[in-house]
């Protein structure tokens, strides 16, 4: 009886933990009811074939509905790269973290952390993984994580890619305005008016009296008075008389 009780207890324990252990394998194949793809797939070709034809347990229609609704087409799967998903929620590609806060879909609800995701259950890797990491196909677009598929079971993974901080634009300093130099006003001095040089009044030149003989000086002296005028008239008449006599004599 004791042996039977122990066997029953062991079977019950396996049944309880099998959904979790289906996600725990790192290199094996999870051939259980929690795996989206029965026994998983380790190459892109194997995964695409099972999705197209079924995996002996799940139909092709079931698998195609699951993967196509998440944008996981044949072409996208062929474009994936190898990576790993860790228990703490990080996704690695070539040793670099490409996403965090990972959650995986499975067919069964886990004891903690599971939320409904259509016909599946989405559970954080902290609650669904027993091992530290699981190999995965990782799909990147323009260097940014999009999704992943666990190789051991085909379960899909969503995670948050790191946010690239938006650089703070460097403020462009406002150039100081160049002061406009106002040209100095040149004051034109008002010329001092120059007094015109007075034109000298010409001194009238006295009209010389004709010189007719020795009496001329006397006439000159006497010409400034009434007497002189009379004397001048006298001598003028005398001269006329003399000249007339000369002309007669000359004839």
Rosetta silent file (secondary structure, phi, psi, omega in degrees, C-alpha in Angstrom):
SEQUENCE: XXXXXXXXXXXXXXXXXXXXXXXXXXXXXXXXXXXXXXXXXXXXXXXXXXXXXXXXXXXXXXXXXXXXXXXXXXXXXXXXXXXXXXXXXXXXXXXXXXXXXXXXXXXXXXXXXXXXXXXXXXXXXXXXXXXXXXXXXXXXXXXXXXXXXXXXXXXXXXXXXXXXXXXXXXXXXXXXXXXXXXXXXXXXXXXXXXXXXXXXXXXXXXXXXXXXXXXXXXXXXXXXXXXXXXXXXXXXXXXXXXXXXXXXXXX
SCORE:     score description
SCORE:     0.000 S_00000001
   1 L     0.000  -41.326 -179.166    0.000    0.000    0.000 S_00000001
   2 H   -62.124  -40.351 -179.465    2.784    2.379    0.873 S_00000001
   3 H   -65.391  -38.836  179.407    4.417    1.814   -2.505 S_00000001
   4 H   -66.349  -40.248  179.923    1.136    2.457   -4.318 S_00000001
   5 H   -63.448  -41.939  179.290    0.571    5.669   -2.313 S_00000001
   6 H   -64.295  -40.154 -179.706    4.041    6.887   -3.163 S_00000001
   7 H   -64.565  -42.681  178.888    3.518    6.128   -6.852 S_00000001
   8 H   -63.261  -43.028  179.891    0.211    7.991   -6.883 S_00000001
   9 H   -62.714  -39.561  179.647    1.783   10.986   -5.132 S_00000001
  10 H   -65.153  -41.105  179.738    4.628   11.050   -7.650 S_00000001
  11 H   -65.721  -39.491  178.498    2.216   10.985  -10.585 S_00000001
  12 H   -64.471  -41.101  179.479    0.184   13.792   -9.071 S_00000001
  13 H   -62.600  -42.500  178.756    3.343   15.871   -8.557 S_00000001
  14 H   -63.104  -40.900 -179.697    4.411   15.343  -12.169 S_00000001
  15 H   -64.713  -34.872 -178.177    0.973   16.354  -13.392 S_00000001
  16 H   -73.031  -37.710 -173.597    1.081   19.564  -11.340 S_00000001
  17 H   -96.654   -9.194 -175.405    4.524   20.731  -12.434 S_00000001
  18 H   -58.490  -36.892  177.645    4.514   19.494  -16.025 S_00000001
  19 H   -61.262  -33.615 -179.808    3.189   22.803  -17.427 S_00000001
  20 H   -77.971  -43.813 -178.103    6.089   24.610  -15.837 S_00000001
  21 H   -66.673  -19.934  176.924    8.769   22.071  -16.684 S_00000001
  22 L   -64.522  -23.805  178.801    7.639   22.265  -20.284 S_00000001
  23 L  -100.594   -0.886 -170.898    9.170   25.758  -20.323 S_00000001
  24 L   -91.470  -17.751 -174.492   12.189   24.909  -18.229 S_00000001
  25 L   -71.637  139.732  179.631   14.304   22.951  -20.640 S_00000001
  26 L  -103.090  -25.374 -178.547   17.307   24.770  -22.140 S_00000001
  27 L  -134.688  -13.232  179.862   18.498   22.183  -24.667 S_00000001
  28 L   -88.032 -167.437 -179.836   15.926   19.406  -24.625 S_00000001
  29 L  -119.608  132.323 -179.443   12.498   19.172  -26.165 S_00000001
  30 L   -92.984   97.358 -179.077    9.317   19.809  -24.243 S_00000001
  31 L   -99.346   73.580 -178.024    6.916   17.128  -25.427 S_00000001
  32 L  -144.485  178.806 -174.349    3.956   18.052  -23.228 S_00000001
  33 L   -74.114  -16.571 -178.935    0.574   19.722  -23.339 S_00000001
  34 L   -82.144  -21.457 -177.671    1.870   23.221  -22.459 S_00000001
  35 L   -70.900  133.564  175.633    4.115   23.429  -25.532 S_00000001
  36 L   -66.370  -41.172  176.076    2.636   25.325  -28.471 S_00000001
  37 L  -111.568  117.668 -176.683    4.661   23.083  -30.808 S_00000001
  38 L   -59.400  121.320 -179.341    4.876   19.543  -29.525 S_00000001
  39 L    70.093    9.096  173.022    8.545   18.764  -28.788 S_00000001
  40 L    66.102 -165.739  178.798    9.577   22.175  -30.115 S_00000001
  41 L  -159.629  136.702 -176.488   11.858   22.909  -33.081 S_00000001
  42 L  -110.295    0.720  172.745   15.563   23.820  -33.228 S_00000001
  43 L  -131.774  157.927  178.548   15.836   25.066  -36.799 S_00000001
  44 H   -62.918  -39.204 -179.479   13.776   27.574  -38.751 S_00000001
  45 H   -63.885  -43.842  179.715   13.001   24.927  -41.349 S_00000001
  46 H   -63.111  -42.561 -179.115   11.741   22.459  -38.736 S_00000001
  47 H   -64.618  -46.002 -179.401    9.542   25.088  -37.110 S_00000001
  48 H   -64.181  -35.216  179.329    8.016   26.237  -40.421 S_00000001
  49 H   -66.379  -42.916 -179.760    7.348   22.625  -41.439 S_00000001
  50 H   -67.030  -38.000  178.587    5.487   21.844  -38.208 S_00000001
  51 H   -66.093  -37.875 -177.563    3.421   25.012  -38.496 S_00000001
  52 H   -75.902  -32.191 -171.947    2.540   24.168  -42.100 S_00000001
  53 H  -117.272   -7.622 -173.900    1.813   20.448  -41.553 S_00000001
  54 L    92.877  163.658 -174.355    1.063   20.056  -37.843 S_00000001
  55 L  -118.495   26.532 -178.080    3.282   18.465  -35.167 S_00000001
  56 L    77.490  -17.057  178.033    1.548   15.049  -34.680 S_00000001
  57 L  -119.376  -42.047 -179.371   -0.327   16.450  -31.671 S_00000001
  58 L  -109.087  139.369 -176.155   -1.488   19.926  -32.731 S_00000001
  59 L   -74.347  159.445  177.243   -3.083   20.528  -36.122 S_00000001
  60 H   -61.916  -39.659 -179.957   -1.638   22.786  -38.795 S_00000001
  61 H   -62.635  -40.697  179.199   -4.745   24.987  -38.587 S_00000001
  62 H   -63.329  -48.384 -177.796   -4.273   25.422  -34.831 S_00000001
  63 H   -66.551  -41.670 -179.683   -0.593   26.326  -35.155 S_00000001
  64 H   -64.153  -37.311  178.535   -1.131   28.633  -38.125 S_00000001
  65 H   -64.401  -40.253 -179.150   -3.876   30.514  -36.277 S_00000001
  66 H   -66.078  -51.519 -172.973   -1.593   31.051  -33.267 S_00000001
  67 H   -76.216  -39.418 -178.785    1.491   32.236  -35.144 S_00000001
  68 H   -66.943  -33.040  179.444   -0.153   34.240  -37.932 S_00000001
  69 L   -67.364  -16.387  179.873   -2.219   36.242  -35.412 S_00000001
  70 L  -106.638   10.519  177.728    1.078   37.384  -33.876 S_00000001
  71 L    74.642   18.189 -177.387    2.690   38.317  -37.198 S_00000001
  72 L   -96.267   76.223 -178.210    5.009   35.311  -37.078 S_00000001
  73 L   -82.222  171.510  177.705    4.956   34.415  -40.769 S_00000001
  74 H   -58.802  -43.746 -179.426    7.229   31.963  -42.588 S_00000001
  75 H   -64.694  -40.895 -179.773    9.305   34.843  -43.957 S_00000001
  76 H   -66.536  -40.713  178.573    9.622   36.468  -40.536 S_00000001
  77 H   -62.496  -39.901  178.614   10.679   33.190  -38.914 S_00000001
  78 H   -65.931  -19.971 -178.952   13.348   32.743  -41.603 S_00000001
  79 L   -94.484    3.474 -179.733   14.642   36.221  -40.721 S_00000001
  80 L   -74.191  162.507  175.883   15.118   35.472  -37.012 S_00000001
  81 E  -121.648  160.723  179.940   18.499   35.261  -35.292 S_00000001
  82 E   -73.979  141.234  177.669   19.648   33.004  -32.478 S_00000001
  83 E  -159.853 -171.500  177.330   19.283   34.323  -28.943 S_00000001
  84 E  -139.076  152.627  175.009   18.288   33.380  -25.415 S_00000001
  85 E  -117.854  125.528 -176.172   15.537   34.374  -22.991 S_00000001
  86 E   -94.474  161.224 -178.789   16.530   34.463  -19.329 S_00000001
  87 L   -62.107  -29.644 -178.661   14.425   33.691  -16.274 S_00000001
  88 L   -83.017    5.932  173.515   14.734   37.305  -15.092 S_00000001
  89 L    96.853    3.766  179.382   13.010   38.536  -18.271 S_00000001
  90 L   -90.960  146.755  176.871   15.965   39.667  -20.359 S_00000001
  91 E  -114.397  129.667 -176.355   16.367   38.752  -24.026 S_00000001
  92 E  -115.914  141.867  170.517   19.912   38.393  -25.380 S_00000001
  93 E  -136.694  121.398 -177.998   21.324   38.454  -28.912 S_00000001
  94 L    54.257   36.758  177.275   25.088   38.085  -29.327 S_00000001
  95 L    80.907   -1.499 -179.187   25.520   38.732  -25.616 S_00000001
  96 E  -106.239  140.068  177.328   23.639   42.050  -25.741 S_00000001
  97 E   -75.245  121.270  179.811   20.337   42.732  -24.013 S_00000001
  98 E  -109.463   -9.474  178.069   17.785   43.592  -26.688 S_00000001
  99 E  -165.464  160.966  178.300   14.667   43.503  -24.484 S_00000001
 100 E  -136.707  175.546  177.641   13.497   43.128  -20.895 S_00000001
 101 E    59.313   46.428 -176.665   10.324   42.194  -18.972 S_00000001
 102 E   -73.613  145.476  175.360    9.798   39.053  -21.074 S_00000001
 103 E  -136.571  143.423 -178.765    6.565   37.028  -20.924 S_00000001
 104 E  -119.310  146.934  176.861    5.837   33.727  -22.682 S_00000001
 105 E   -91.375  141.335  174.537    2.588   32.209  -23.997 S_00000001
 106 E  -142.822  171.714 -178.148    1.623   28.632  -23.134 S_00000001
 107 L   -84.008  -13.829 -177.991   -1.406   26.416  -23.390 S_00000001
 108 L  -119.521  148.320  174.544   -1.835   26.111  -19.609 S_00000001
 109 L   -76.523  132.349  179.738   -2.385   28.659  -16.867 S_00000001
 110 L   -87.661  161.774 -177.603    0.506   28.746  -14.403 S_00000001
 111 L   -57.417  -34.561  179.971    0.036   28.906  -10.606 S_00000001
 112 L  -136.605  148.339  170.406    1.066   32.605  -10.497 S_00000001
 113 L    83.181   -7.386 -175.014    1.294   35.517  -12.912 S_00000001
 114 L   -80.354  140.116  173.618   -0.733   34.133  -15.831 S_00000001
 115 E  -130.752  147.617 -178.007   -3.213   36.302  -17.753 S_00000001
 116 E   -64.933  137.449  177.124   -5.462   35.225  -20.599 S_00000001
 117 E  -136.141   78.778 -173.093   -4.092   35.934  -24.100 S_00000001
 118 L    69.261 -126.189  178.185   -6.777   34.713  -26.474 S_00000001
 119 L   -86.111   -3.048 -177.494   -6.816   30.908  -26.229 S_00000001
 120 E  -110.031  179.607  178.008   -3.382   30.949  -24.514 S_00000001
 121 E  -125.046  126.281 -178.626   -1.959   32.127  -21.179 S_00000001
 122 E   -97.842  123.857 -173.861    0.710   34.821  -20.968 S_00000001
 123 E  -132.705  135.953  175.347    3.066   34.399  -17.997 S_00000001
 124 E   -59.306  145.387 -178.429    6.211   36.336  -16.901 S_00000001
 125 H   -62.956  -24.664  176.312    9.354   34.245  -17.330 S_00000001
 126 H   -62.366  -27.655 -178.554   10.039   34.630  -13.589 S_00000001
 127 H   -99.656  -16.947 -175.865    6.936   32.476  -13.002 S_00000001
 128 H  -107.547  -21.282 -178.877    7.187   30.096  -15.969 S_00000001
 129 L   -93.162  136.935  169.913   10.935   29.286  -16.220 S_00000001
 130 L  -100.597  -26.053  178.060   12.673   26.829  -13.906 S_00000001
 131 L   -95.581  169.501 -175.698   16.042   27.169  -15.625 S_00000001
 132 L   -74.225  -28.219  179.627   18.066   30.333  -15.936 S_00000001
 133 E  -159.721  159.027 -179.823   17.657   30.668  -19.735 S_00000001
 134 E  -136.538  138.188  178.848   16.147   29.027  -22.826 S_00000001
 135 E   -65.937  150.343 -176.389   17.321   29.202  -26.437 S_00000001
 136 E  -152.205  157.081  167.175   15.091   31.148  -28.807 S_00000001
 137 E   -89.315  124.771 -176.359   14.534   32.428  -32.315 S_00000001
 138 E  -115.288  128.459  179.215   14.628   36.251  -31.975 S_00000001
 139 E  -103.030  121.699  179.192   13.084   38.571  -34.545 S_00000001
 140 E  -115.697  144.198  176.432   14.658   42.044  -34.836 S_00000001
 141 E  -130.664  117.315 -176.409   13.488   44.857  -37.091 S_00000001
 142 L    54.550   37.646  176.873   15.876   47.732  -37.793 S_00000001
 143 L    80.214    7.562 -178.076   17.859   46.598  -34.770 S_00000001
 144 E  -115.529  133.749  179.843   14.813   46.633  -32.448 S_00000001
 145 E   -61.418  137.114  176.864   13.365   43.555  -30.729 S_00000001
 146 E  -116.481  -49.891  178.923    9.904   42.469  -31.966 S_00000001
 147 E  -168.407  173.835  177.791    9.255   38.969  -30.589 S_00000001
 148 E  -146.336  160.227  176.444   10.850   35.584  -29.928 S_00000001
 149 E  -129.558  124.676  179.353    9.935   31.873  -30.081 S_00000001
 150 E   -70.725  131.474 -174.579   11.374   29.396  -27.560 S_00000001
 151 L   -71.713  -33.756 -174.440   13.077   26.529  -29.385 S_00000001
 152 L   -70.878  -22.557 -173.865   12.315   23.786  -26.852 S_00000001
 153 L  -140.792   -9.166 -178.504    8.520   24.223  -27.029 S_00000001
 154 L    77.582    5.669 -179.094    7.617   26.791  -29.715 S_00000001
 155 L   -69.938  138.854 -176.512    6.076   29.082  -27.093 S_00000001
 156 E   -83.909  153.877 -176.515    6.004   32.722  -28.166 S_00000001
 157 E  -131.558  134.737  170.761    7.662   35.530  -26.193 S_00000001
 158 E  -116.306  150.554 -179.474    6.902   39.242  -25.935 S_00000001
 159 E  -159.372  170.793 -177.067    9.235   41.735  -24.241 S_00000001
 160 E  -105.519  117.399  177.318   10.011   45.429  -24.042 S_00000001
 161 L   -69.629  152.822  178.761   12.948   46.763  -26.078 S_00000001
 162 L   -63.003  143.576  179.172   15.101   49.400  -24.376 S_00000001
 163 L   -87.385  126.226  176.362   13.971   52.945  -24.975 S_00000001
 164 L   -81.635  117.004 -178.249   16.467   55.140  -26.717 S_00000001
 165 L   -62.176  138.241  177.029   16.369   58.472  -24.920 S_00000001
 166 L   -74.160  121.819 -178.493   15.516   61.371  -27.128 S_00000001
 167 L   -62.777  138.261  177.231   18.519   63.673  -27.149 S_00000001
 168 L   -74.840  122.337 -178.725   17.880   67.068  -25.688 S_00000001
 169 L   -62.975  138.272  177.975   18.418   69.595  -28.436 S_00000001
 170 L   -76.260  125.390 -178.650   21.246   71.978  -27.751 S_00000001
 171 L   -66.623  131.119  178.053   19.937   75.457  -27.467 S_00000001
 172 L   -84.133  118.831 -179.047   21.360   77.694  -30.127 S_00000001
 173 L   -62.708  139.009  178.214   22.567   80.885  -28.475 S_00000001
 174 L   -76.831  121.114 -178.323   20.914   83.980  -29.771 S_00000001
 175 L   -64.257  139.320  177.683   23.595   86.140  -31.324 S_00000001
 176 L   -70.480  135.710 -179.452   23.974   89.518  -29.747 S_00000001
 177 L   -65.671  137.611  178.284   22.956   92.269  -32.137 S_00000001
 178 L   -77.672  121.088 -177.987   25.871   94.218  -33.533 S_00000001
 179 L   -62.480  137.530  178.743   25.435   97.833  -32.530 S_00000001
 180 L   -86.588  119.740 -178.347   24.989  100.143  -35.477 S_00000001
 181 L   -79.579  123.116  177.846   27.502  102.927  -35.272 S_00000001
 182 L   -86.095  120.458 -178.116   25.974  106.314  -35.972 S_00000001
 183 L   -61.485  138.789 -179.899   28.474  108.411  -37.889 S_00000001
 184 L   -63.777  137.743  179.893   29.498  111.526  -36.055 S_00000001
 185 L   -77.242  122.494  179.412   27.881  114.629  -37.435 S_00000001
 186 L   -85.305  117.864 -179.512   30.474  116.913  -38.943 S_00000001
 187 L   -85.110  116.107  178.189   29.666  120.464  -38.039 S_00000001
 188 L   -82.976  116.294 -178.117   30.535  122.733  -40.911 S_00000001
 189 L   -64.088  138.746  177.261   31.689  125.988  -39.401 S_00000001
 190 L   -73.137  121.912 -177.626   29.812  129.024  -40.608 S_00000001
 191 L   -64.852  137.964  177.793   32.323  131.164  -42.456 S_00000001
 192 L   -75.112  122.140 -177.931   32.942  134.539  -40.933 S_00000001
 193 L   -61.457  130.866 -179.753   31.932  137.104  -43.483 S_00000001
 194 L   -91.101  125.456  179.158   34.909  139.018  -44.693 S_00000001
 195 L   -64.273  127.977 -178.619   34.310  142.723  -44.973 S_00000001
 196 L   -63.211  139.415  178.602   34.907  143.762  -48.575 S_00000001
 197 L   -69.528  121.491 -177.002   37.957  145.808  -49.110 S_00000001
 198 L   -63.268  133.341  177.634   36.715  149.271  -49.945 S_00000001
 199 L   -72.614  122.435 -177.616   37.608  150.321  -53.426 S_00000001
 200 L   -64.794  136.366  178.521   39.733  153.416  -53.093 S_00000001
 201 L   -72.346  119.827 -177.224   38.176  156.469  -54.562 S_00000001
 202 L   -63.996  136.537  177.408   40.449  157.545  -57.378 S_00000001
 203 L   -75.839  119.921 -177.317   41.918  160.957  -56.880 S_00000001
 204 L   -62.224  132.083  178.655   40.844  163.004  -59.857 S_00000001
 205 L   -82.479  124.023 -178.857   43.737  164.043  -61.967 S_00000001
 206 L   -66.716  137.147 -179.860   43.541  167.776  -62.610 S_00000001
 207 L   -71.332  119.415 -177.420   43.304  168.652  -66.263 S_00000001
 208 L   -69.427  140.736  176.813   46.525  170.412  -67.161 S_00000001
 209 L   -78.687  142.564  179.891   46.134  173.815  -68.712 S_00000001
 210 L   -62.803  134.401 -179.698   47.743  174.254  -72.057 S_00000001
 211 L   -83.886  115.878 -177.620   51.141  175.726  -71.739 S_00000001
 212 L  -117.385    3.055  179.703   51.281  178.882  -74.002 S_00000001
 213 L   151.308 -166.432 -176.145   54.186  180.725  -72.662 S_00000001
 214 L   -66.499  -14.075 -179.125   55.597  182.184  -69.588 S_00000001
 215 H   -82.920   -6.934 -178.269   52.228  183.268  -68.463 S_00000001
 216 H   -61.200  -46.022  178.855   51.084  179.684  -67.980 S_00000001
 217 H   -59.750  -37.126 -178.652   52.470  179.283  -64.493 S_00000001
 218 H   -67.080  -40.650  178.811   50.802  182.448  -63.514 S_00000001
 219 H   -64.104  -35.791  178.891   47.540  181.275  -64.999 S_00000001
 220 H   -64.405  -39.247 -177.843   47.920  178.000  -63.142 S_00000001
 221 H   -72.432  -37.010 -172.099   48.402  179.760  -59.900 S_00000001
 222 H   -90.471   -0.784 -175.613   45.682  182.213  -60.519 S_00000001
 223 L   -74.850   -7.041 -175.585   43.159  179.785  -61.887 S_00000001
 224 L   -93.855    0.903 -177.470   41.800  178.982  -58.510 S_00000001
 225 L  -130.698  169.861  177.085   40.352  182.436  -57.861 S_00000001
 226 H   -62.102  -37.065  178.753   38.058  184.877  -59.562 S_00000001
 227 H   -65.017  -41.392 -178.925   40.988  187.051  -60.373 S_00000001
 228 H   -62.895  -39.067  179.914   42.738  184.115  -61.866 S_00000001
 229 H   -60.537  -42.303 -179.769   39.768  183.409  -64.083 S_00000001
 230 H   -66.223  -40.792 -179.602   39.794  186.955  -65.394 S_00000001
 231 H   -65.032  -39.430 -178.444   43.499  186.846  -65.980 S_00000001
 232 H   -64.321  -42.193  178.312   43.167  183.555  -67.804 S_00000001
 233 H   -60.788  -38.294  179.605   40.531  185.016  -70.097 S_00000001
 234 H   -62.300  -48.834 -177.341   42.819  187.936  -70.790 S_00000001
 235 H   -68.544  -32.813  178.270   45.730  185.798  -71.713 S_00000001
 236 H   -64.044  -41.536 -179.668   43.545  183.517  -73.841 S_00000001
 237 H   -66.679  -37.707  179.533   42.341  186.493  -75.886 S_00000001
 238 H   -62.712  -41.692 -178.151   45.892  187.731  -76.194 S_00000001
 239 H   -66.166  -39.932  179.008   47.028  184.345  -77.429 S_00000001
 240 H   -62.252  -39.762 -179.669   44.284  184.240  -80.043 S_00000001
 241 H   -65.265  -42.500 -178.587   45.331  187.640  -81.251 S_00000001
 242 H   -62.596  -44.115 -177.553   48.948  186.622  -81.451 S_00000001
 243 H   -63.588  -38.360  179.345   48.118  183.489  -83.375 S_00000001
 244 H   -65.011  -37.722  178.502   46.025  185.456  -85.850 S_00000001
 245 H   -66.507  -38.600 -179.122   48.886  187.923  -86.452 S_00000001
 246 H   -62.378  -42.357 -179.502   51.293  185.009  -87.034 S_00000001
 247 H   -63.122  -38.952 -179.884   49.044  183.545  -89.700 S_00000001
 248 H   -65.768  -43.613 -178.906   48.890  186.946  -91.497 S_00000001
 249 H   -62.171  -42.754 -176.331   52.659  187.354  -91.323 S_00000001
 250 H   -64.242  -28.858  178.742   53.205  183.860  -92.620 S_00000001
 251 L   -71.747    0.000    0.000   51.106  184.570  -95.661 S_00000001
